[in-house]
Every structure is written in structure tokens, then in C-alpha cells.
mmCIF file of C-alpha atoms in Angstrom:
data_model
loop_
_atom_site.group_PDB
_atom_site.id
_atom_site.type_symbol
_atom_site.label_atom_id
_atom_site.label_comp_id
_atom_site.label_asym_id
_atom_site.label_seq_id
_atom_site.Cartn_x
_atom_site.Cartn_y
_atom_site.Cartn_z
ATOM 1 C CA UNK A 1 227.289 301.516 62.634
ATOM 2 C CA UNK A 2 227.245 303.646 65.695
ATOM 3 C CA UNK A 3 226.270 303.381 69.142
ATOM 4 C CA UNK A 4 225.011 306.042 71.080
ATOM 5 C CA UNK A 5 224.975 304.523 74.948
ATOM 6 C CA UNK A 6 223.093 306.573 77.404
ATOM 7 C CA UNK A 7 224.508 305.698 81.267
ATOM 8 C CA UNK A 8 222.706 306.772 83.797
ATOM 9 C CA UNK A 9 224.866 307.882 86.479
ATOM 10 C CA UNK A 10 222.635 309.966 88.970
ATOM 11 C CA UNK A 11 219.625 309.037 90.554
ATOM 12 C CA UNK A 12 215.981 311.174 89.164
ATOM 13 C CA UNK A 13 215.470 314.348 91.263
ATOM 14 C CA UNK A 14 212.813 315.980 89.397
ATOM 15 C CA UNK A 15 210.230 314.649 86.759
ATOM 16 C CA UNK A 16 210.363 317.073 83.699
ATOM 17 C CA UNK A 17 214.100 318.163 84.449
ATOM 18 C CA UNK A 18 215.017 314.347 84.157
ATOM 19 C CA UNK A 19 212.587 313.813 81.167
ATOM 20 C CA UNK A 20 214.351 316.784 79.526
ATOM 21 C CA UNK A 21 217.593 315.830 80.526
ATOM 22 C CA UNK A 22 216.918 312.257 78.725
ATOM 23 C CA UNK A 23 215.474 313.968 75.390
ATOM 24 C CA UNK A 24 218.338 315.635 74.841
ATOM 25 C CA UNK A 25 220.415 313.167 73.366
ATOM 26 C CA UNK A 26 217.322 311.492 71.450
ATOM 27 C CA UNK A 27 216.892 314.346 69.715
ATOM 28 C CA UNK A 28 220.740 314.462 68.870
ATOM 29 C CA UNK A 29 220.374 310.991 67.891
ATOM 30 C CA UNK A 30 217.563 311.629 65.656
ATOM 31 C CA UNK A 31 219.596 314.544 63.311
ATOM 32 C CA UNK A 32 222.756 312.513 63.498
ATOM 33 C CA UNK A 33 220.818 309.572 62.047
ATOM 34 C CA UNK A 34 219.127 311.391 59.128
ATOM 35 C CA UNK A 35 220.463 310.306 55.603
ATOM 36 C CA UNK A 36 223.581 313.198 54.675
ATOM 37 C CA UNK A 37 222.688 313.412 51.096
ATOM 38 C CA UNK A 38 219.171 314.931 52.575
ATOM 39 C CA UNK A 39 220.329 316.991 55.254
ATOM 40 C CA UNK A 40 222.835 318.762 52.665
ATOM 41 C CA UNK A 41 220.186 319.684 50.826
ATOM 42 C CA UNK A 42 219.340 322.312 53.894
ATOM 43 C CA UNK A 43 222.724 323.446 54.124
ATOM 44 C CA UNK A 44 224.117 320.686 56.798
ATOM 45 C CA UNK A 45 223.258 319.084 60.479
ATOM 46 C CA UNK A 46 223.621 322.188 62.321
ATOM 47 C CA UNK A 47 221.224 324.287 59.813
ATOM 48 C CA UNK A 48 218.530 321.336 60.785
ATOM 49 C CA UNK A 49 215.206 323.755 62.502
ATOM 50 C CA UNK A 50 213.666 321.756 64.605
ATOM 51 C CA UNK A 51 210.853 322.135 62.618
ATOM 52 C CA UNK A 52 212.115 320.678 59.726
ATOM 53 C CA UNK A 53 212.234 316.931 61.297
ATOM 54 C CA UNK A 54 209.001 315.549 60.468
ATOM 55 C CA UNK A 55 210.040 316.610 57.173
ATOM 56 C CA UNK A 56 213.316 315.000 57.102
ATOM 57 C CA UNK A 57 212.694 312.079 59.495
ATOM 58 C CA UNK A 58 211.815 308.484 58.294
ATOM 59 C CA UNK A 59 211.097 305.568 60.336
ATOM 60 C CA UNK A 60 214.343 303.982 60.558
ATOM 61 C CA UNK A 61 216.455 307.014 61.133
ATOM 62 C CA UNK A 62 217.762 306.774 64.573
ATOM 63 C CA UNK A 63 215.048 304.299 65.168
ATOM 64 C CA UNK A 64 214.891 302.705 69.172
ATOM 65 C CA UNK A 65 213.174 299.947 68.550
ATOM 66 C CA UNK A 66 216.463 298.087 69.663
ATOM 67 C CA UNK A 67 217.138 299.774 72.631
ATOM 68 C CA UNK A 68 215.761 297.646 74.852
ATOM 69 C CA UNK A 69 217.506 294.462 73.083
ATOM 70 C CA UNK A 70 220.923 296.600 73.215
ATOM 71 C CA UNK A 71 220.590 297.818 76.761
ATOM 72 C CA UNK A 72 220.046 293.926 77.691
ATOM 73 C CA UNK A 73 223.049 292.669 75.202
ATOM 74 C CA UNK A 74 225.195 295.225 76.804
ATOM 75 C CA UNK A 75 224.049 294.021 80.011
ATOM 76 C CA UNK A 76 224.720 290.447 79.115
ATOM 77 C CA UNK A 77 228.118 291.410 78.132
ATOM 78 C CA UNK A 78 229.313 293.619 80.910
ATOM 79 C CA UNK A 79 228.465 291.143 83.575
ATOM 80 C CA UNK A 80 225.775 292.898 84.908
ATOM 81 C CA UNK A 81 225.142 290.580 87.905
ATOM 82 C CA UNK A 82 221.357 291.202 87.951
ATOM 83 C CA UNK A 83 220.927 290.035 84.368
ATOM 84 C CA UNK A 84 223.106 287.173 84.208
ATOM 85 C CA UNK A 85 221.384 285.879 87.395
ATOM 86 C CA UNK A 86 217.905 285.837 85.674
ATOM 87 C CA UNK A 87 219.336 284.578 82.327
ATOM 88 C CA UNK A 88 221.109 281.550 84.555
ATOM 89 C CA UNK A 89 217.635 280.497 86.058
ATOM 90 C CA UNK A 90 216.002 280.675 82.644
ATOM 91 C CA UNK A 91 218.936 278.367 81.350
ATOM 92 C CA UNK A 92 218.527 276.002 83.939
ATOM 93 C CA UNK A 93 214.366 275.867 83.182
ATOM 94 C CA UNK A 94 215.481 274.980 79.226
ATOM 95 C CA UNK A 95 217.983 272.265 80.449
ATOM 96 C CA UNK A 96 220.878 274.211 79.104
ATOM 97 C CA UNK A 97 224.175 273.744 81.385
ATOM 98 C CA UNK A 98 227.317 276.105 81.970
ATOM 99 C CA UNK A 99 227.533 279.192 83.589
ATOM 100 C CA UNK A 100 229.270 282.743 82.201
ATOM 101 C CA UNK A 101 226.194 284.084 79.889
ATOM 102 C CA UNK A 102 226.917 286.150 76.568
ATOM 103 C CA UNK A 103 225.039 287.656 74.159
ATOM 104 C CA UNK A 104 225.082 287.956 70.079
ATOM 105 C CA UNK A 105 222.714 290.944 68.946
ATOM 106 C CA UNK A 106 221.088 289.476 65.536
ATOM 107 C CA UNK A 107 219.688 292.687 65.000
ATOM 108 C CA UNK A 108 216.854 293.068 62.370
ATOM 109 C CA UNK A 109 216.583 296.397 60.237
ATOM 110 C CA UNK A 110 213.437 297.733 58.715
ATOM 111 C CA UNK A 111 215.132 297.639 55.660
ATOM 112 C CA UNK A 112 215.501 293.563 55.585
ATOM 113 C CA UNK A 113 219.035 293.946 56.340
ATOM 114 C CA UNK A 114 220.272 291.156 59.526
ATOM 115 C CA UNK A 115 222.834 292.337 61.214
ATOM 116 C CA UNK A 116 225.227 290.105 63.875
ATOM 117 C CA UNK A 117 226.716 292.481 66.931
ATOM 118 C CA UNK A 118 229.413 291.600 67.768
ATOM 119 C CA UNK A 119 230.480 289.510 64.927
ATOM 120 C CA UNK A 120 229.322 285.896 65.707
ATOM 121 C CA UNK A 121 232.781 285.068 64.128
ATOM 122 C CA UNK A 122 234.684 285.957 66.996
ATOM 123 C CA UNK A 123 231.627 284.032 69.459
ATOM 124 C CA UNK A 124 230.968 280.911 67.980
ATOM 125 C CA UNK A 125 232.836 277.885 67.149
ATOM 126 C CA UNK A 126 232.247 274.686 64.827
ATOM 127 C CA UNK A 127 230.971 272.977 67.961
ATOM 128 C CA UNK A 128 228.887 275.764 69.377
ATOM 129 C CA UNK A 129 225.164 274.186 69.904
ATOM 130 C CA UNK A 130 222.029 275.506 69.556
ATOM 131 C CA UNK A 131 219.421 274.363 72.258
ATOM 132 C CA UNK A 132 215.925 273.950 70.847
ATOM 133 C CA UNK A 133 213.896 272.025 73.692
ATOM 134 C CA UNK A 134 213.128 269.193 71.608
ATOM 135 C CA UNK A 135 214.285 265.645 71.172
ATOM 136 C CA UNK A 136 217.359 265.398 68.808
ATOM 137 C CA UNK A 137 220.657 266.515 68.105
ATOM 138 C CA UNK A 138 221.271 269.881 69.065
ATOM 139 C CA UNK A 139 221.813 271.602 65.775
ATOM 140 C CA UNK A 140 224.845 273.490 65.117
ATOM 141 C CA UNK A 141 224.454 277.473 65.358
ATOM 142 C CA UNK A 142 226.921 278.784 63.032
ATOM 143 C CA UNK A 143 226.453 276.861 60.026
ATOM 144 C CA UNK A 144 223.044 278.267 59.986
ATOM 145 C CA UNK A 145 222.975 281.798 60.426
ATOM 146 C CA UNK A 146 222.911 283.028 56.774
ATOM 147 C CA UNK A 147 219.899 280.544 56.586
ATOM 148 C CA UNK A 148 218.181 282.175 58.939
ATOM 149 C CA UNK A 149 218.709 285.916 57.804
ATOM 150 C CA UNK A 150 217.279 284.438 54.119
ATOM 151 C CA UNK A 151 214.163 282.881 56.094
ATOM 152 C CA UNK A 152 213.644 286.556 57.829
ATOM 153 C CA UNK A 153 213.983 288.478 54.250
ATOM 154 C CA UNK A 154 212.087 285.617 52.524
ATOM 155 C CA UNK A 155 208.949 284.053 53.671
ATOM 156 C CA UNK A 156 209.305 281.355 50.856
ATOM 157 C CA UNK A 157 213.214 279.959 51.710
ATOM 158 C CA UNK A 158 212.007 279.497 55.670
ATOM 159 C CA UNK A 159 211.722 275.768 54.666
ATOM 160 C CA UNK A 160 215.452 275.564 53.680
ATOM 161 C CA UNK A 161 215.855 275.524 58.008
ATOM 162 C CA UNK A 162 215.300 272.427 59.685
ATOM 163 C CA UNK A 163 211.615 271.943 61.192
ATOM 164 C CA UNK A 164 213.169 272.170 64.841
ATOM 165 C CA UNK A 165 214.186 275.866 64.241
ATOM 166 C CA UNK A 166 212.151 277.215 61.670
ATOM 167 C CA UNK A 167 211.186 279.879 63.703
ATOM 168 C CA UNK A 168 214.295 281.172 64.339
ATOM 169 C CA UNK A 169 214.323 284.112 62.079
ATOM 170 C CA UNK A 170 212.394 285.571 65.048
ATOM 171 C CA UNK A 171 215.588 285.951 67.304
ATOM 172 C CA UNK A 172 216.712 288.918 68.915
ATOM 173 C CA UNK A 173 219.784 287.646 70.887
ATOM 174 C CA UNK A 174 221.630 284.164 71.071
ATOM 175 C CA UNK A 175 222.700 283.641 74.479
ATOM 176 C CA UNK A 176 225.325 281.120 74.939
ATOM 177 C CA UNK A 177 226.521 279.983 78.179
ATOM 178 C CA UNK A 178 230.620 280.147 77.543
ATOM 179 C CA UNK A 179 231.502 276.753 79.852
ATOM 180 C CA UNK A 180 229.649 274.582 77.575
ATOM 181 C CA UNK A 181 229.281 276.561 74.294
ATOM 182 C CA UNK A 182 225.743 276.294 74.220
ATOM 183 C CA UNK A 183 223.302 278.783 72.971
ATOM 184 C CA UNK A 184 219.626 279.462 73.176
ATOM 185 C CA UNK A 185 217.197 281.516 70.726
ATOM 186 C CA UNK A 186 216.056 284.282 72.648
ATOM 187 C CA UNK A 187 213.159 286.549 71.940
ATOM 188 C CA UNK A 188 213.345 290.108 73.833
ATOM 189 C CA UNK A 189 209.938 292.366 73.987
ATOM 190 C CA UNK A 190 209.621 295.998 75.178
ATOM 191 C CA UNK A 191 206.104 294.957 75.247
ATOM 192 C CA UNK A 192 204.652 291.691 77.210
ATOM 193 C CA UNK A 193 202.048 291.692 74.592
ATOM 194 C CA UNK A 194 204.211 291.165 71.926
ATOM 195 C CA UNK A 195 206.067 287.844 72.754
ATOM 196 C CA UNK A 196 205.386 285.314 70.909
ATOM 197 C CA UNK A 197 206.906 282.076 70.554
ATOM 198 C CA UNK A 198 208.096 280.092 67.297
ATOM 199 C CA UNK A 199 209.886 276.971 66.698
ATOM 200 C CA UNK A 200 213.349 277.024 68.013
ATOM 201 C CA UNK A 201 213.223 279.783 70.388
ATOM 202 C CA UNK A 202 213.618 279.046 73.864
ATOM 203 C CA UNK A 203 214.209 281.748 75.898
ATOM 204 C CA UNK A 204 211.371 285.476 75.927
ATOM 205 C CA UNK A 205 213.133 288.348 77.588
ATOM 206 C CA UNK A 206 210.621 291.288 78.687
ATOM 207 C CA UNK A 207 210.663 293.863 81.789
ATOM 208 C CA UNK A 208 208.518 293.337 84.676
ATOM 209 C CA UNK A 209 205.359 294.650 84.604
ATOM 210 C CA UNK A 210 203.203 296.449 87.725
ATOM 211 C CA UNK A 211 200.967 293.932 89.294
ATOM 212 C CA UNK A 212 202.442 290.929 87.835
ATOM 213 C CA UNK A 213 204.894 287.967 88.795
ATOM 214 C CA UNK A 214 208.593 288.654 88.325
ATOM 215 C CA UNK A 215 209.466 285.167 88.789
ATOM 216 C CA UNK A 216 211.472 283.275 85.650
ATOM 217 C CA UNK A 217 208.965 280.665 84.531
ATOM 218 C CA UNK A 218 207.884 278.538 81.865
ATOM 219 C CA UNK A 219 205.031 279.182 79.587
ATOM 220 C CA UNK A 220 203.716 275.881 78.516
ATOM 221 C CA UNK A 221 201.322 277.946 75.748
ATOM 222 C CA UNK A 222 204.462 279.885 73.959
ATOM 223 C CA UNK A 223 206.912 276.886 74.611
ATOM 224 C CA UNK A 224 209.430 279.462 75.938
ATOM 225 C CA UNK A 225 210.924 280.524 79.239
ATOM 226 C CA UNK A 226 209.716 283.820 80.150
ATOM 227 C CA UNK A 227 212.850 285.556 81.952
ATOM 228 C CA UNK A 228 211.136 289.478 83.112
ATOM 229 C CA UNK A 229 214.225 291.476 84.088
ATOM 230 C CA UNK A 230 213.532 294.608 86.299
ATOM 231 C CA UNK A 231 214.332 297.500 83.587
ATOM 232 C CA UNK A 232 214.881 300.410 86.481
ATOM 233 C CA UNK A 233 211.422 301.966 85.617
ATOM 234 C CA UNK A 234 213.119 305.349 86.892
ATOM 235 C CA UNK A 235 215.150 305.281 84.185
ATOM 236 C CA UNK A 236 214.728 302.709 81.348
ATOM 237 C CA UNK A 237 211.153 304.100 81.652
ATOM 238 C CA UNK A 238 211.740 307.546 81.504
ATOM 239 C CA UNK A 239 214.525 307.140 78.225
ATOM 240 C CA UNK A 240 210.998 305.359 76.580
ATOM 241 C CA UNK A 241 208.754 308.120 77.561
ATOM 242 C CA UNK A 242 211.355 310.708 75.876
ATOM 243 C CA UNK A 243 211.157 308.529 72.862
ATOM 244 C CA UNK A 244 207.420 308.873 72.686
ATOM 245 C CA UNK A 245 207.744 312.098 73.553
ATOM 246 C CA UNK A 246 210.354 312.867 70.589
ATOM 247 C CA UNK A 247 207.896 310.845 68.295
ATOM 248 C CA UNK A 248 204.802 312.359 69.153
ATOM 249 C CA UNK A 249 206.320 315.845 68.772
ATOM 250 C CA UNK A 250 207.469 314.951 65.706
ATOM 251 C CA UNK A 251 204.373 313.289 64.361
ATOM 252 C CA UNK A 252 202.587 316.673 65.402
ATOM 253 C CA UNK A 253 204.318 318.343 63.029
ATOM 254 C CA UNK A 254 207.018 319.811 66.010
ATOM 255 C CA UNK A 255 204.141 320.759 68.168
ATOM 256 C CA UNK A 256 202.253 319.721 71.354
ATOM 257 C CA UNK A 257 200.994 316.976 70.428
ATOM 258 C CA UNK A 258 197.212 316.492 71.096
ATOM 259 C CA UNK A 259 196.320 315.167 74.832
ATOM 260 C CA UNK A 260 195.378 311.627 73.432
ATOM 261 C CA UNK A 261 199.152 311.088 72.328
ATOM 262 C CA UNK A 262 201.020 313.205 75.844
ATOM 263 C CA UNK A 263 198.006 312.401 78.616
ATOM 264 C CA UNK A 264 200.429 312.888 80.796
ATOM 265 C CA UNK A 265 201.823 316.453 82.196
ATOM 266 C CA UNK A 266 205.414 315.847 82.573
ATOM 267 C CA UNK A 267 205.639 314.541 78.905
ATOM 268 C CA UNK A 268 203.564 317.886 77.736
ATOM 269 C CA UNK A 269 205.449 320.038 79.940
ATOM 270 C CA UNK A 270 208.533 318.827 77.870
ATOM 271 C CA UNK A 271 206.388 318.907 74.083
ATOM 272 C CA UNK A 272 206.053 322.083 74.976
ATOM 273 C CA UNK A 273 209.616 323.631 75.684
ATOM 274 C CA UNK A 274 210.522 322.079 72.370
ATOM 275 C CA UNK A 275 207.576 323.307 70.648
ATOM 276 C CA UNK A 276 208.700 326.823 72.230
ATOM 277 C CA UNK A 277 211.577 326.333 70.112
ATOM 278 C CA UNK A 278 210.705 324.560 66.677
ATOM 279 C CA UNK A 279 212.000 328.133 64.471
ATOM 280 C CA UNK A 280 216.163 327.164 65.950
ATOM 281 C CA UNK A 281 218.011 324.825 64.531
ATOM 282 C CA UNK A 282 218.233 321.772 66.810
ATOM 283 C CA UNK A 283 221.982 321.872 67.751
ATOM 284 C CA UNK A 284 221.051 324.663 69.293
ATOM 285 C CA UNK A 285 218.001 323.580 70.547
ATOM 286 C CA UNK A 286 219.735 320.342 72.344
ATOM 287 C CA UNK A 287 222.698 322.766 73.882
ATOM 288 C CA UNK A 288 219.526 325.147 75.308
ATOM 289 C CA UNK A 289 217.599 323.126 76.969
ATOM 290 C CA UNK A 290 220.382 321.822 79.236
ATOM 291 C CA UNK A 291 219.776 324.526 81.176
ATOM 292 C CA UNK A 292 216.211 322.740 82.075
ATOM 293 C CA UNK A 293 217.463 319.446 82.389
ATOM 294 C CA UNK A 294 218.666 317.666 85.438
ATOM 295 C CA UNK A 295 222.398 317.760 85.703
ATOM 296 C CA UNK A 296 224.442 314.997 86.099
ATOM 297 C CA UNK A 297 221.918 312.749 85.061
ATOM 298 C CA UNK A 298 223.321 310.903 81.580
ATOM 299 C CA UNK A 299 226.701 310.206 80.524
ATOM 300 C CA UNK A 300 226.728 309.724 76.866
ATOM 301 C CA UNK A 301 228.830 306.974 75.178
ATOM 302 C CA UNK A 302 229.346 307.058 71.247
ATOM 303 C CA UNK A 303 230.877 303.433 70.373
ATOM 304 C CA UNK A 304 231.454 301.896 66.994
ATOM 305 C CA UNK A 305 231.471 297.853 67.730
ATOM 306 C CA UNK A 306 231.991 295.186 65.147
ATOM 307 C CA UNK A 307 229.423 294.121 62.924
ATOM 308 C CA UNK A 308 228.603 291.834 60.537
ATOM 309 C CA UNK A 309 226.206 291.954 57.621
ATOM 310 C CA UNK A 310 224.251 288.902 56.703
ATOM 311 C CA UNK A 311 221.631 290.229 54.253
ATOM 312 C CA UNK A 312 220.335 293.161 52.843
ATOM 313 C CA UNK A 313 222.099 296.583 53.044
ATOM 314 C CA UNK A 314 222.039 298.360 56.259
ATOM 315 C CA UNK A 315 220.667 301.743 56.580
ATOM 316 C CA UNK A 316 220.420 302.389 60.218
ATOM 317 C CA UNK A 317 223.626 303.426 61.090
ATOM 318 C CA UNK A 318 222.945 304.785 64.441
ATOM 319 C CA UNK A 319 221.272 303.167 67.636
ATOM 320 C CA UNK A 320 220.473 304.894 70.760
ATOM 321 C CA UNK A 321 221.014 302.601 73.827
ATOM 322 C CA UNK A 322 219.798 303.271 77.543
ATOM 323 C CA UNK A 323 221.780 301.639 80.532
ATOM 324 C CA UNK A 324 221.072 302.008 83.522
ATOM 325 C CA UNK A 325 222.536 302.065 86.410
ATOM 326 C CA UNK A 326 223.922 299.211 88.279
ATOM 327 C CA UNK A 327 223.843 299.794 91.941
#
């Protein structure tokens, strides 16, 4: 599995130069994720048109659902102070005690393959406890993890997990505070909307929204502590709108997409330079439009970290991760 991190390392200057600037490496990410045996069939990668993706392209391929989960595991990892200072006050709402957060991606594919990054092996330990909220014996994390990738292929072996945590095939991250080897189920949301709690989860990780409280706080209807994290809407929402924008092209059959799906002039500004281009192959099409793009803007990270496969047989083999800048 590959990683394609995307560091922001400039400020934004200019709207559709930025937005450009971001699509870029989407779209790279997108052909470099497409299944070989296909993409042979039209001679190789760099005879790809850019017309020729919604063809090619499946749901899946290069998919960024995970980004945001990635770009906070990363964060998690690194030490970025403004993360692990949010997780810390969420830990202390759920009781948990320690201190030096870190993070184990149990990423979910659409395929029903569970994947652990980085290997939990190298994490966890015989005595490393899962916190559910709940009267009891905290339950011990590692002995369970296979269970739980079953329960989230299988609706019918969910039972096999103790009643405490029989939501947990809902988990996006395990955060464990290192001092005390103690870990929480954590549920992380692009969208608000989407956060739902389960039985065993503890922790909901989601970015701040406009107009609403950015305080970490408890959630008495969800049972979960709801930790919003300030996702740089300069950048981490500009890498989402180039997503949409890459998916709306492509849905349009690699052309402007209709107003309903790009309302918005900056994102149809950049349909429309690709759309400009849909006959040339899109190697050439990425190299191009650098000339449009904002300079400086990403610095592009290709990583291959450990992973482990619990169930099912991965077929995503490439992520593409925003981070943005910490100062």
C-alpha cells in the first residue's frame, strides 16, 4: 500500500491557482491507483486520455474517503501539538489517564478488506486496555481485533464481541495514550452529520464547523466525546473541493460538470481547464497545468508504511493524504 502525503508548505495566494495547484496530484493519484491489468489494455499509465477515466475509474481506485482519518493519524503520530492537545481533553472527558497520544489507522476498504496502519503488532501489548465508558473490566484490545474485522465483514458473527464493544467494528482510529497503555475507540467524520455512536466507541473526531462550538464536549445522546479539530479550511478544505472537483469532472464524463454539482466559480474555472484538455493523456495533462497552479504550494510525499491485513483482500493500494501545515 502506498501513501501519497500532500504537505502544504505555502500559504493560498490565489483561489483557482491554489485549487489547481491541489488537483494536480489527485488526478495523479487517481491513474496511479487504477488496476494495471486495465490500464495495459490502453497501452500503459502514460497513454491514459484524460478522457478515458470515467471509463477506467471505479470507486475504490485512489479513493479519499480516508484522507481525513490519515491526515489526523499522521497528525497524531507526528506530534502535531494542536491535535494531541484536543485528543488530551477528550481523554480526560472519557476518564482515560496518561499523556503522549498515538494513533492505529483500522482502515476499512470498500472491498471488506480491514486493514491495521501501522501494524498494531508493533503498538499494542498483552496489557494494552481498551476504554469503553462502562462499568467493568476494561477489555483487552489486541486479543480482539480479528473479532472485530469478522463483525465489520459479517453482520451475523458481531455477537462473537462482547456486548460492551459490539460496536466496535465502527472504528476508524484507536488512540492510546502511551504512559498508561490505554486506548479508546475513536470514530473520525469528514461530515458532522455522519457521526454516529455505537457500543464501545468513545471518542468522535470531526472538523469544526462555521457557526458552531469548537469546544471538546460530551454528547450525552451518541455516548461519545465529540473532539472538532480545526482542519485549516484554507487548505484541508481546498484538497476536498479538488476531490469533488476531480469527481464531478469525472462523473460528467471529463466535462464541466453541470452548475448543480460545481455552483461555485473557482471549482468551474478549474472543470474547465481540464475539460480544455480531456483529448491528452493525463501525464501530460498533470505536468501542463502547473503552469496555472500556484507555486510552491504542495510538497508531495510518496510513503509505503507497514500494514497489516486482517480480512478480506485489499484492493486499494493507494491513499491520497492532505497535511497541512503546522504553524
Amino acid at each position: 500500500m502506498r501513501v501519497q502525503e500532500e504537505h502544504q508548505v505555502n500559504p493560498v495566494e490565489d483561489e483557482v491557482l491554489a485549487l489547481t495547484a491541489v488537483v494536480r496530484p489527485i488526478l495523479k493519484g487517481v491513474l496511479y491507483a487504477l488496476k494495471a491489468d486495465v490500464v495495459a489494455e490502453v497501452g500503459g499509465y502514460e497513454q491514459v486520455k484524460l478522457k478515458m477515466l470515467p471509463r477506467l475509474y471505479r470507486q475504490g481506485d485512489g479513493d479519499c474517503g480516508i484522507c481525513f482519518e490519515y491526515a489526523v493519524h499522521e497528525a497524531m503520530n507526528q506530534g502535531d501539538a494542536r491535535v494531541h492537545e484536543r485528543i488530551l481533553d477528550a481523554a480526560k472527558l472519557c476518564n482515560i489517564p496518561g499523556s503522549d497520544p498515538q494513533s492505529i489507522l483500522f482502515g476499512l476498504e470498500k472491498s471488506g478488506a480491514q486493514q491495521l496502519i501501522a501494524t498494531a503488532d508493533d503498538v499494542l501489548t498483552e496489557d494494552s486496555h481498551l476504554m469503553y465508558g462502562k462499568r467493568g473490566r476494561p477489555v483487552k484490545l489486541k486479543k480482539h481485533l480479528n473479532t472485530i474485522a469478522g463483525a465489520f465483514r459479517n453482520r451475523r458473527t458481531r455477537p462473537a464481541l462482547p456486548h460492551s464493544i459490539r460496536g466496535l467494528w465502527k472504528t476508524d482510529l484507536f488512540i492510546g495514550l502511551g504512559s498508561s497503555d490505554r486506548w479508546a475507540a475513536t470514530s473520525v467524520k469528514i461530515n458532522p452529520n455522519h457521526l454516529e455512536g455505537a457500543e464501545g466507541l468513545r471518542i468522535g473526531i470531526v472538523p469544526t464547523r462555521s457557526g458552531r462550538s469548537d469546544a471538546v464536549r460530551k454528547d450525552d445522546g451518541k455516548n461519545l466525546v465529540i473532539c472538532p479539530l480545526h482542519h485549516d479550511g484554507d487548505f484541508m478544505q481546498m484538497f476536498y473541493e479538488g476531490w469533488r472537483v476531480v469527481q464531478a469532472f469525472i462523473d460528467a464524463d471529463a466535462r464541466i460538470p453541470k452548475e448543480v454539482m460545481l455552483p461555485g466559480p473557482v471549482e468551474r474555472e478549474v472543470a474547465r481547464i481540464l475539460t480544455e484538455r480531456r483529448e491528452f493523456p493525463v501525464v501530460d495533462v498533470v505536468e501542463a497545468i502547473a503552469a496555472f497552479s500556484q507555486r510552491g504550494l504542495l510538497e508531495t510525499k510518496d510513503t509505503q508504511p507497514q500494514a497489516q491485513t486482517l480480512r478480506g483482500g485489499a484492493q486499494t493500494e493507494l491513499f491520497i493524504a492532505p497535511v497541512s501545515r503546522t504553524d
